[in-house]
PDB file of C-alpha atoms in Angstrom:
ATOM      1  CA  PRO A 256     113.220  76.285  80.531  1.00 94.00           C
ATOM      2  CA  LYS A 257     116.327  75.847  82.458  1.00 93.00           C
ATOM      3  CA  ILE A 258     116.746  79.395  83.442  1.00 94.00           C
ATOM      4  CA  TYR A 259     113.076  79.396  84.865  1.00 95.00           C
ATOM      5  CA  LYS A 260     113.660  76.432  86.462  1.00 95.00           C
ATOM      6  CA  GLU A 261     116.998  77.541  88.216  1.00 93.00           C
ATOM      7  CA  ALA A 262     115.429  80.919  88.958  1.00 96.00           C
ATOM      8  CA  SER A 263     112.244  79.667  90.526  1.00 96.00           C
ATOM      9  CA  LYS A 264     114.273  77.352  92.801  1.00 95.00           C
ATOM     10  CA  ASP A 265     115.890  79.754  94.352  1.00 96.00           C
ATOM     11  CA  PRO A 266     115.176  83.420  93.013  1.00 96.00           C
ATOM     12  CA  VAL A 267     117.329  85.163  95.594  1.00 97.00           C
ATOM     13  CA  LYS A 268     120.425  82.803  94.924  1.00 96.00           C
ATOM     14  CA  PHE A 269     120.001  83.368  91.287  1.00 97.00           C
ATOM     15  CA  TRP A 270     119.974  87.087  91.378  1.00 97.00           C
ATOM     16  CA  GLU A 271     122.634  87.396  93.651  1.00 97.00           C
ATOM     17  CA  LYS A 272     124.576  84.856  91.282  1.00 96.00           C
ATOM     18  CA  LEU A 273     124.083  87.488  88.221  1.00 96.00           C
ATOM     19  CA  ALA A 274     124.714  90.632  90.119  1.00 97.00           C
ATOM     20  CA  LYS A 275     128.194  89.440  91.005  1.00 97.00           C
ATOM     21  CA  GLY A 276     128.712  90.112  87.240  1.00 95.00           C
ATOM     22  CA  LEU A 277     128.055  93.496  87.741  1.00 96.00           C
ATOM     23  CA  PHE A 278     130.512  96.436  88.775  1.00 97.00           C
ATOM     24  CA  TRP A 279     129.495  97.764  92.138  1.00 98.00           C
ATOM     25  CA  PHE A 280     131.329 100.595  93.782  1.00 98.00           C
ATOM     26  CA  LYS A 281     130.487  99.036  97.101  1.00 98.00           C
ATOM     27  CA  PRO A 282     129.639  95.672  97.608  1.00 97.00           C
ATOM     28  CA  TRP A 283     125.845  94.835  99.487  1.00 98.00           C
ATOM     29  CA  LYS A 284     125.023  93.856 102.645  1.00 97.00           C
ATOM     30  CA  LYS A 285     121.970  91.785 102.056  1.00 97.00           C
ATOM     31  CA  THR A 286     120.743  90.328  98.594  1.00 98.00           C
ATOM     32  CA  PHE A 287     116.879  90.756  99.667  1.00 98.00           C
ATOM     33  CA  VAL A 288     115.011  92.203 102.366  1.00 97.00           C
ATOM     34  CA  HIS A 289     110.803  91.735 102.445  1.00 96.00           C
ATOM     35  CA  LYS A 290     108.819  93.584 104.895  1.00 95.00           C
ATOM     36  CA  PRO A 291     105.401  93.596 103.480  1.00 95.00           C
ATOM     37  CA  PRO A 292     104.295  95.224 101.355  1.00 96.00           C
ATOM     38  CA  TYR A 293     107.714  96.581 101.035  1.00 95.00           C
ATOM     39  CA  PHE A 294     110.580  94.808  99.443  1.00 95.00           C
ATOM     40  CA  GLN A 295     114.374  95.902  98.707  1.00 97.00           C
ATOM     41  CA  TRP A 296     117.258  94.214  96.525  1.00 97.00           C
ATOM     42  CA  PHE A 297     121.084  94.278  97.219  1.00 98.00           C
ATOM     43  CA  THR A 298     120.535  96.925 100.426  1.00 97.00           C
ATOM     44  CA  GLY A 299     123.746  98.911 100.965  1.00 97.00           C
ATOM     45  CA  GLY A 300     124.972  98.514  97.436  1.00 98.00           C
ATOM     46  CA  LYS A 301     126.257 101.102  95.638  1.00 98.00           C
ATOM     47  CA  ILE A 302     126.256 101.307  91.819  1.00 98.00           C
ATOM     48  CA  ASN A 303     125.664 103.153  88.490  1.00 98.00           C
ATOM     49  CA  ILE A 304     124.060 101.658  85.491  1.00 97.00           C
ATOM     50  CA  THR A 305     126.276 103.417  83.036  1.00 98.00           C
ATOM     51  CA  SER A 306     129.259 102.381  84.479  1.00 98.00           C
ATOM     52  CA  ASN A 307     128.042  98.645  83.562  1.00 97.00           C
ATOM     53  CA  ILE A 308     127.059  99.498  80.084  1.00 97.00           C
ATOM     54  CA  PHE A 309     130.349 101.450  79.599  1.00 97.00           C
ATOM     55  CA  GLU A 310     133.435 101.192  81.861  1.00 96.00           C
ATOM     56  CA  ASN A 311     132.727  97.544  82.609  1.00 94.00           C
ATOM     57  CA  ALA A 312     134.802  95.482  80.094  1.00 93.00           C
ATOM     58  CA  TRP A 313     135.588  98.669  78.181  1.00 96.00           C
ATOM     59  CA  GLU A 314     138.594  97.147  76.035  1.00 96.00           C
ATOM     60  CA  GLN A 315     136.197  94.403  74.772  1.00 96.00           C
ATOM     61  CA  LYS A 316     133.361  96.528  74.122  1.00 96.00           C
ATOM     62  CA  LYS A 317     134.748  99.932  72.976  1.00 97.00           C
ATOM     63  CA  ASP A 318     134.775  99.618  69.339  1.00 98.00           C
ATOM     64  CA  LYS A 319     131.744  97.670  68.975  1.00 98.00           C
ATOM     65  CA  THR A 320     128.591  99.244  67.617  1.00 98.00           C
ATOM     66  CA  ALA A 321     126.282 100.316  70.504  1.00 98.00           C
ATOM     67  CA  LEU A 322     123.327 102.089  68.360  1.00 98.00           C
ATOM     68  CA  ILE A 323     122.110 101.902  64.635  1.00 98.00           C
ATOM     69  CA  TRP A 324     119.838 104.656  63.841  1.00 96.00           C
ATOM     70  CA  GLU A 325     117.449 104.853  60.762  1.00 94.00           C
ATOM     71  CA  PRO A 326     115.897 108.156  59.998  1.00 92.00           C
ATOM     72  CA  GLU A 327     112.923 109.359  58.267  1.00 91.00           C
ATOM     73  CA  PRO A 328     112.829 110.368  55.375  1.00 87.00           C
ATOM     74  CA  VAL A 329     114.411 107.248  54.364  1.00 87.00           C
ATOM     75  CA  ASP A 330     116.807 108.749  52.239  1.00 90.00           C
ATOM     76  CA  GLU A 331     118.929 110.294  54.868  1.00 91.00           C
ATOM     77  CA  GLU A 332     122.109 108.648  56.121  1.00 93.00           C
ATOM     78  CA  PRO A 333     121.735 106.409  59.145  1.00 95.00           C
ATOM     79  CA  ARG A 334     123.501 106.888  62.191  1.00 95.00           C
ATOM     80  CA  ILE A 335     125.662 104.691  64.036  1.00 97.00           C
ATOM     81  CA  PHE A 336     127.692 104.749  67.217  1.00 98.00           C
ATOM     82  CA  THR A 337     130.445 102.254  68.459  1.00 98.00           C
ATOM     83  CA  TYR A 338     130.172 102.271  72.403  1.00 98.00           C
ATOM     84  CA  ALA A 339     133.120 104.471  72.617  1.00 98.00           C
ATOM     85  CA  GLU A 340     131.266 107.531  70.635  1.00 98.00           C
ATOM     86  CA  LEU A 341     128.214 106.711  72.573  1.00 98.00           C
ATOM     87  CA  PHE A 342     129.807 107.124  75.999  1.00 98.00           C
ATOM     88  CA  LYS A 343     131.175 110.766  74.843  1.00 98.00           C
ATOM     89  CA  GLU A 344     127.814 111.971  73.617  1.00 98.00           C
ATOM     90  CA  VAL A 345     126.404 110.720  77.111  1.00 98.00           C
ATOM     91  CA  CYS A 346     129.097 112.332  79.249  1.00 98.00           C
ATOM     92  CA  LYS A 347     129.225 115.530  77.283  1.00 98.00           C
ATOM     93  CA  CYS A 348     125.080 115.490  77.868  1.00 98.00           C
ATOM     94  CA  ALA A 349     125.321 114.872  81.567  1.00 98.00           C
ATOM     95  CA  ASN A 350     128.048 117.539  82.117  1.00 98.00           C
ATOM     96  CA  TYR A 351     125.775 120.084  80.048  1.00 98.00           C
ATOM     97  CA  LEU A 352     122.811 118.934  82.549  1.00 98.00           C
ATOM     98  CA  LYS A 353     125.175 119.528  85.378  1.00 98.00           C
ATOM     99  CA  LYS A 354     126.183 122.794  84.149  1.00 98.00           C
ATOM    100  CA  ILE A 355     122.367 124.097  84.060  1.00 98.00           C
ATOM    101  CA  GLY A 356     121.450 122.828  87.294  1.00 98.00           C
ATOM    102  CA  VAL A 357     120.934 119.096  87.284  1.00 98.00           C
ATOM    103  CA  LYS A 358     121.731 117.280  90.412  1.00 97.00           C
ATOM    104  CA  LYS A 359     121.161 113.991  92.221  1.00 97.00           C
ATOM    105  CA  GLY A 360     117.682 113.121  92.291  1.00 97.00           C
ATOM    106  CA  ASP A 361     116.218 115.717  89.992  1.00 98.00           C
ATOM    107  CA  ARG A 362     113.534 115.384  87.935  1.00 98.00           C
ATOM    108  CA  VAL A 363     114.470 115.710  84.078  1.00 98.00           C
ATOM    109  CA  GLY A 364     111.390 115.381  81.523  1.00 98.00           C
ATOM    110  CA  ILE A 365     112.464 113.685  78.272  1.00 98.00           C
ATOM    111  CA  TYR A 366     109.818 114.807  75.106  1.00 98.00           C
ATOM    112  CA  LEU A 367     111.824 113.586  72.099  1.00 97.00           C
ATOM    113  CA  PRO A 368     111.086 111.686  68.932  1.00 95.00           C
ATOM    114  CA  MET A 369     112.956 108.303  68.195  1.00 93.00           C
ATOM    115  CA  ILE A 370     116.181 109.786  67.755  1.00 95.00           C
ATOM    116  CA  PRO A 371     119.597 108.604  69.388  1.00 96.00           C
ATOM    117  CA  GLU A 372     119.511 111.781  71.599  1.00 97.00           C
ATOM    118  CA  VAL A 373     116.524 109.862  73.538  1.00 97.00           C
ATOM    119  CA  ALA A 374     118.996 107.187  74.698  1.00 98.00           C
ATOM    120  CA  VAL A 375     121.779 109.881  75.260  1.00 98.00           C
ATOM    121  CA  ALA A 376     119.564 111.731  77.341  1.00 98.00           C
ATOM    122  CA  MET A 377     118.441 108.498  79.452  1.00 98.00           C
ATOM    123  CA  LEU A 378     121.864 107.347  80.369  1.00 98.00           C
ATOM    124  CA  ALA A 379     123.097 111.165  81.135  1.00 98.00           C
ATOM    125  CA  CYS A 380     120.398 111.649  83.698  1.00 98.00           C
ATOM    126  CA  ALA A 381     121.794 108.078  85.034  1.00 98.00           C
ATOM    127  CA  ARG A 382     125.193 108.944  84.994  1.00 98.00           C
ATOM    128  CA  LEU A 383     124.177 112.080  87.208  1.00 98.00           C
ATOM    129  CA  GLY A 384     121.854 110.214  89.709  1.00 98.00           C
ATOM    130  CA  ALA A 385     118.844 112.533  88.201  1.00 98.00           C
ATOM    131  CA  VAL A 386     115.541 110.732  87.520  1.00 98.00           C
ATOM    132  CA  HIS A 387     114.330 110.897  84.077  1.00 98.00           C
ATOM    133  CA  SER A 388     110.630 110.505  82.956  1.00 98.00           C
ATOM    134  CA  VAL A 389     110.256 109.592  78.958  1.00 97.00           C
ATOM    135  CA  VAL A 390     107.108 111.135  77.585  1.00 96.00           C
ATOM    136  CA  PHE A 391     105.838 110.310  74.062  1.00 94.00           C
ATOM    137  CA  SER A 392     106.761 112.567  71.487  1.00 94.00           C
ATOM    138  CA  ALA A 393     103.083 112.298  70.002  1.00 92.00           C
ATOM    139  CA  PHE A 394     101.505 112.952  73.186  1.00 94.00           C
ATOM    140  CA  SER A 395      99.574 116.390  73.427  1.00 95.00           C
ATOM    141  CA  PRO A 396     100.805 119.367  75.190  1.00 97.00           C
ATOM    142  CA  GLN A 397      98.310 119.096  77.659  1.00 97.00           C
ATOM    143  CA  ALA A 398      99.234 115.435  78.419  1.00 95.00           C
ATOM    144  CA  LEU A 399     102.714 116.412  78.684  1.00 97.00           C
ATOM    145  CA  ARG A 400     101.998 118.862  81.547  1.00 98.00           C
ATOM    146  CA  VAL A 401     100.242 116.412  83.582  1.00 96.00           C
ATOM    147  CA  ARG A 402     103.294 114.264  83.524  1.00 96.00           C
ATOM    148  CA  LEU A 403     105.563 117.349  83.967  1.00 98.00           C
ATOM    149  CA  GLN A 404     103.337 118.257  86.942  1.00 98.00           C
ATOM    150  CA  ASP A 405     103.064 115.063  88.462  1.00 97.00           C
ATOM    151  CA  THR A 406     107.012 114.208  88.274  1.00 97.00           C
ATOM    152  CA  GLY A 407     107.959 117.692  89.244  1.00 98.00           C
ATOM    153  CA  ALA A 408     110.563 117.855  86.323  1.00 98.00           C
ATOM    154  CA  LYS A 409     112.694 121.242  86.384  1.00 98.00           C
ATOM    155  CA  VAL A 410     114.375 120.480  83.195  1.00 98.00           C
ATOM    156  CA  LEU A 411     112.873 119.495  79.655  1.00 98.00           C
ATOM    157  CA  ILE A 412     114.753 117.656  76.751  1.00 98.00           C
ATOM    158  CA  THR A 413     113.254 118.122  73.515  1.00 98.00           C
ATOM    159  CA  ALA A 414     113.519 118.720  69.788  1.00 97.00           C
ATOM    160  CA  ASP A 415     112.643 121.340  67.145  1.00 96.00           C
ATOM    161  CA  GLY A 416     110.704 118.857  65.227  1.00 94.00           C
ATOM    162  CA  TYR A 417     110.665 115.317  63.422  1.00 92.00           C
ATOM    163  CA  PHE A 418     109.180 113.582  60.687  1.00 90.00           C
ATOM    164  CA  ARG A 419     106.305 110.979  61.095  1.00 87.00           C
ATOM    165  CA  ARG A 420     104.788 109.201  58.405  1.00 86.00           C
ATOM    166  CA  GLY A 421     105.924 111.802  55.976  1.00 86.00           C
ATOM    167  CA  GLN A 422     104.537 114.642  58.047  1.00 89.00           C
ATOM    168  CA  PHE A 423     106.623 117.523  59.888  1.00 91.00           C
ATOM    169  CA  ILE A 424     106.012 117.698  63.271  1.00 91.00           C
ATOM    170  CA  ASP A 425     106.520 121.178  65.153  1.00 94.00           C
ATOM    171  CA  LEU A 426     107.623 119.482  68.933  1.00 96.00           C
ATOM    172  CA  PHE A 427     109.494 122.507  70.177  1.00 96.00           C
ATOM    173  CA  LYS A 428     105.684 124.316  69.890  1.00 96.00           C
ATOM    174  CA  ASN A 429     104.236 121.631  71.802  1.00 97.00           C
ATOM    175  CA  ALA A 430     106.845 121.577  74.364  1.00 98.00           C
ATOM    176  CA  GLU A 431     106.619 125.296  74.910  1.00 97.00           C
ATOM    177  CA  GLU A 432     102.775 125.079  75.524  1.00 98.00           C
ATOM    178  CA  GLY A 433     103.289 121.809  77.674  1.00 98.00           C
ATOM    179  CA  ILE A 434     105.574 123.561  80.407  1.00 98.00           C
ATOM    180  CA  LYS A 435     103.042 126.057  81.470  1.00 97.00           C
ATOM    181  CA  GLU A 436     102.006 125.713  85.133  1.00 98.00           C
ATOM    182  CA  THR A 437     104.839 123.339  85.673  1.00 98.00           C
ATOM    183  CA  LYS A 438     108.237 123.895  87.578  1.00 98.00           C
ATOM    184  CA  VAL A 439     110.303 123.393  84.555  1.00 98.00           C
ATOM    185  CA  LYS A 440     112.881 126.282  84.122  1.00 96.00           C
ATOM    186  CA  LYS A 441     114.741 125.164  81.390  1.00 97.00           C
ATOM    187  CA  ILE A 442     114.228 123.602  77.710  1.00 98.00           C
ATOM    188  CA  VAL A 443     116.965 121.589  76.206  1.00 98.00           C
ATOM    189  CA  MET A 444     116.481 121.600  72.343  1.00 97.00           C
ATOM    190  CA  VAL A 445     118.006 119.204  70.006  1.00 97.00           C
ATOM    191  CA  GLU A 446     117.860 120.395  66.922  1.00 95.00           C
ATOM    192  CA  ARG A 447     116.568 118.045  63.706  1.00 89.00           C
ATOM    193  CA  SER A 448     119.853 118.761  61.959  1.00 85.00           C
ATOM    194  CA  GLY A 449     121.921 116.899  64.585  1.00 86.00           C
ATOM    195  CA  LYS A 450     123.535 119.732  66.415  1.00 93.00           C
ATOM    196  CA  VAL A 451     122.931 119.405  70.164  1.00 97.00           C
ATOM    197  CA  PRO A 452     123.731 121.972  73.045  1.00 97.00           C
ATOM    198  CA  TRP A 453     126.189 119.920  74.496  1.00 98.00           C
ATOM    199  CA  HIS A 454     128.306 119.282  71.414  1.00 96.00           C
ATOM    200  CA  LYS A 455     131.241 121.740  73.083  1.00 97.00           C
ATOM    201  CA  GLU A 456     131.003 119.905  76.797  1.00 98.00           C
ATOM    202  CA  ASN A 457     134.044 117.944  78.067  1.00 98.00           C
ATOM    203  CA  ASP A 458     133.169 113.942  77.250  1.00 98.00           C
ATOM    204  CA  SER A 459     134.425 112.795  80.643  1.00 98.00           C
ATOM    205  CA  CYS A 460     132.155 112.834  83.453  1.00 98.00           C
ATOM    206  CA  LYS A 461     132.298 110.761  86.669  1.00 98.00           C
ATOM    207  CA  PRO A 462     129.411 108.354  87.570  1.00 98.00           C
ATOM    208  CA  ALA A 463     127.323 109.108  90.270  1.00 98.00           C
ATOM    209  CA  LYS A 464     127.382 106.484  92.909  1.00 98.00           C
ATOM    210  CA  MET A 465     124.128 105.574  93.267  1.00 98.00           C
ATOM    211  CA  ASP A 466     122.424 103.082  96.151  1.00 98.00           C
ATOM    212  CA  SER A 467     120.940 100.034  94.882  1.00 97.00           C
ATOM    213  CA  GLU A 468     117.444 101.296  95.649  1.00 96.00           C
ATOM    214  CA  ASP A 469     117.770 104.810  94.604  1.00 97.00           C
ATOM    215  CA  LEU A 470     115.055 106.051  91.660  1.00 97.00           C
ATOM    216  CA  HIS A 471     116.359 105.563  88.370  1.00 97.00           C
ATOM    217  CA  PHE A 472     113.440 106.824  86.428  1.00 97.00           C
ATOM    218  CA  ILE A 473     109.285 107.224  86.184  1.00 97.00           C
ATOM    219  CA  LEU A 474     107.529 105.250  83.828  1.00 94.00           C
ATOM    220  CA  TYR A 475     104.367 107.206  83.775  1.00 91.00           C
ATOM    221  CA  THR A 476     101.115 106.170  82.583  1.00 80.00           C
ATOM    222  CA  SER A 477     100.779 104.413  78.795  1.00 69.00           C
ATOM    223  CA  GLY A 478      98.846 106.372  76.444  1.00 59.00           C
ATOM    224  CA  SER A 479      96.135 103.416  76.302  1.00 61.00           C
TER     225      SER A 479
END
């Protein structure tokens, strides 16, 4: 209640105070601009969300657990990542995407099951300034195709398959069907064994300096 009271009293001042706790490459000129029906936040500011997740307060967080993944089948070992380990994976993935031609502003489709590589892929796109769009892995090839067409994705990150309620799903087959009649030129495949195409890439990648109002991701319609 105390937070809501403070925020409702002066919303712009409230969010400005919180934003000052983030790392900015360049501070903003105006906190809030509203010209109906449009509005903008922190105009003129330069930032990258991954710099705030990783480099900001790095010494305090690098050895802390960032991600715990429990697999299906349940008798398999969980995968646990510290911030330092996750950051290396994100940079490797970003460097691989860069190598295959992904640039700032490009659209990348992510058609993955609930595995750690979902987070890695999203953060790698953000590191580069590419725009990601996650498509639920249980969606059909037709549903995938519509989302790839509408977002204009040029790359699709997917997996060879996964287990769901004990049944193995051939996701790569669906992905191959789903990219037909789209702008996708490259499929990046994660193997269920944990092998990823970016495993040999450099684990250091500079963040893109993004405008505060640049597009981060596209959240397409839900299944329902």
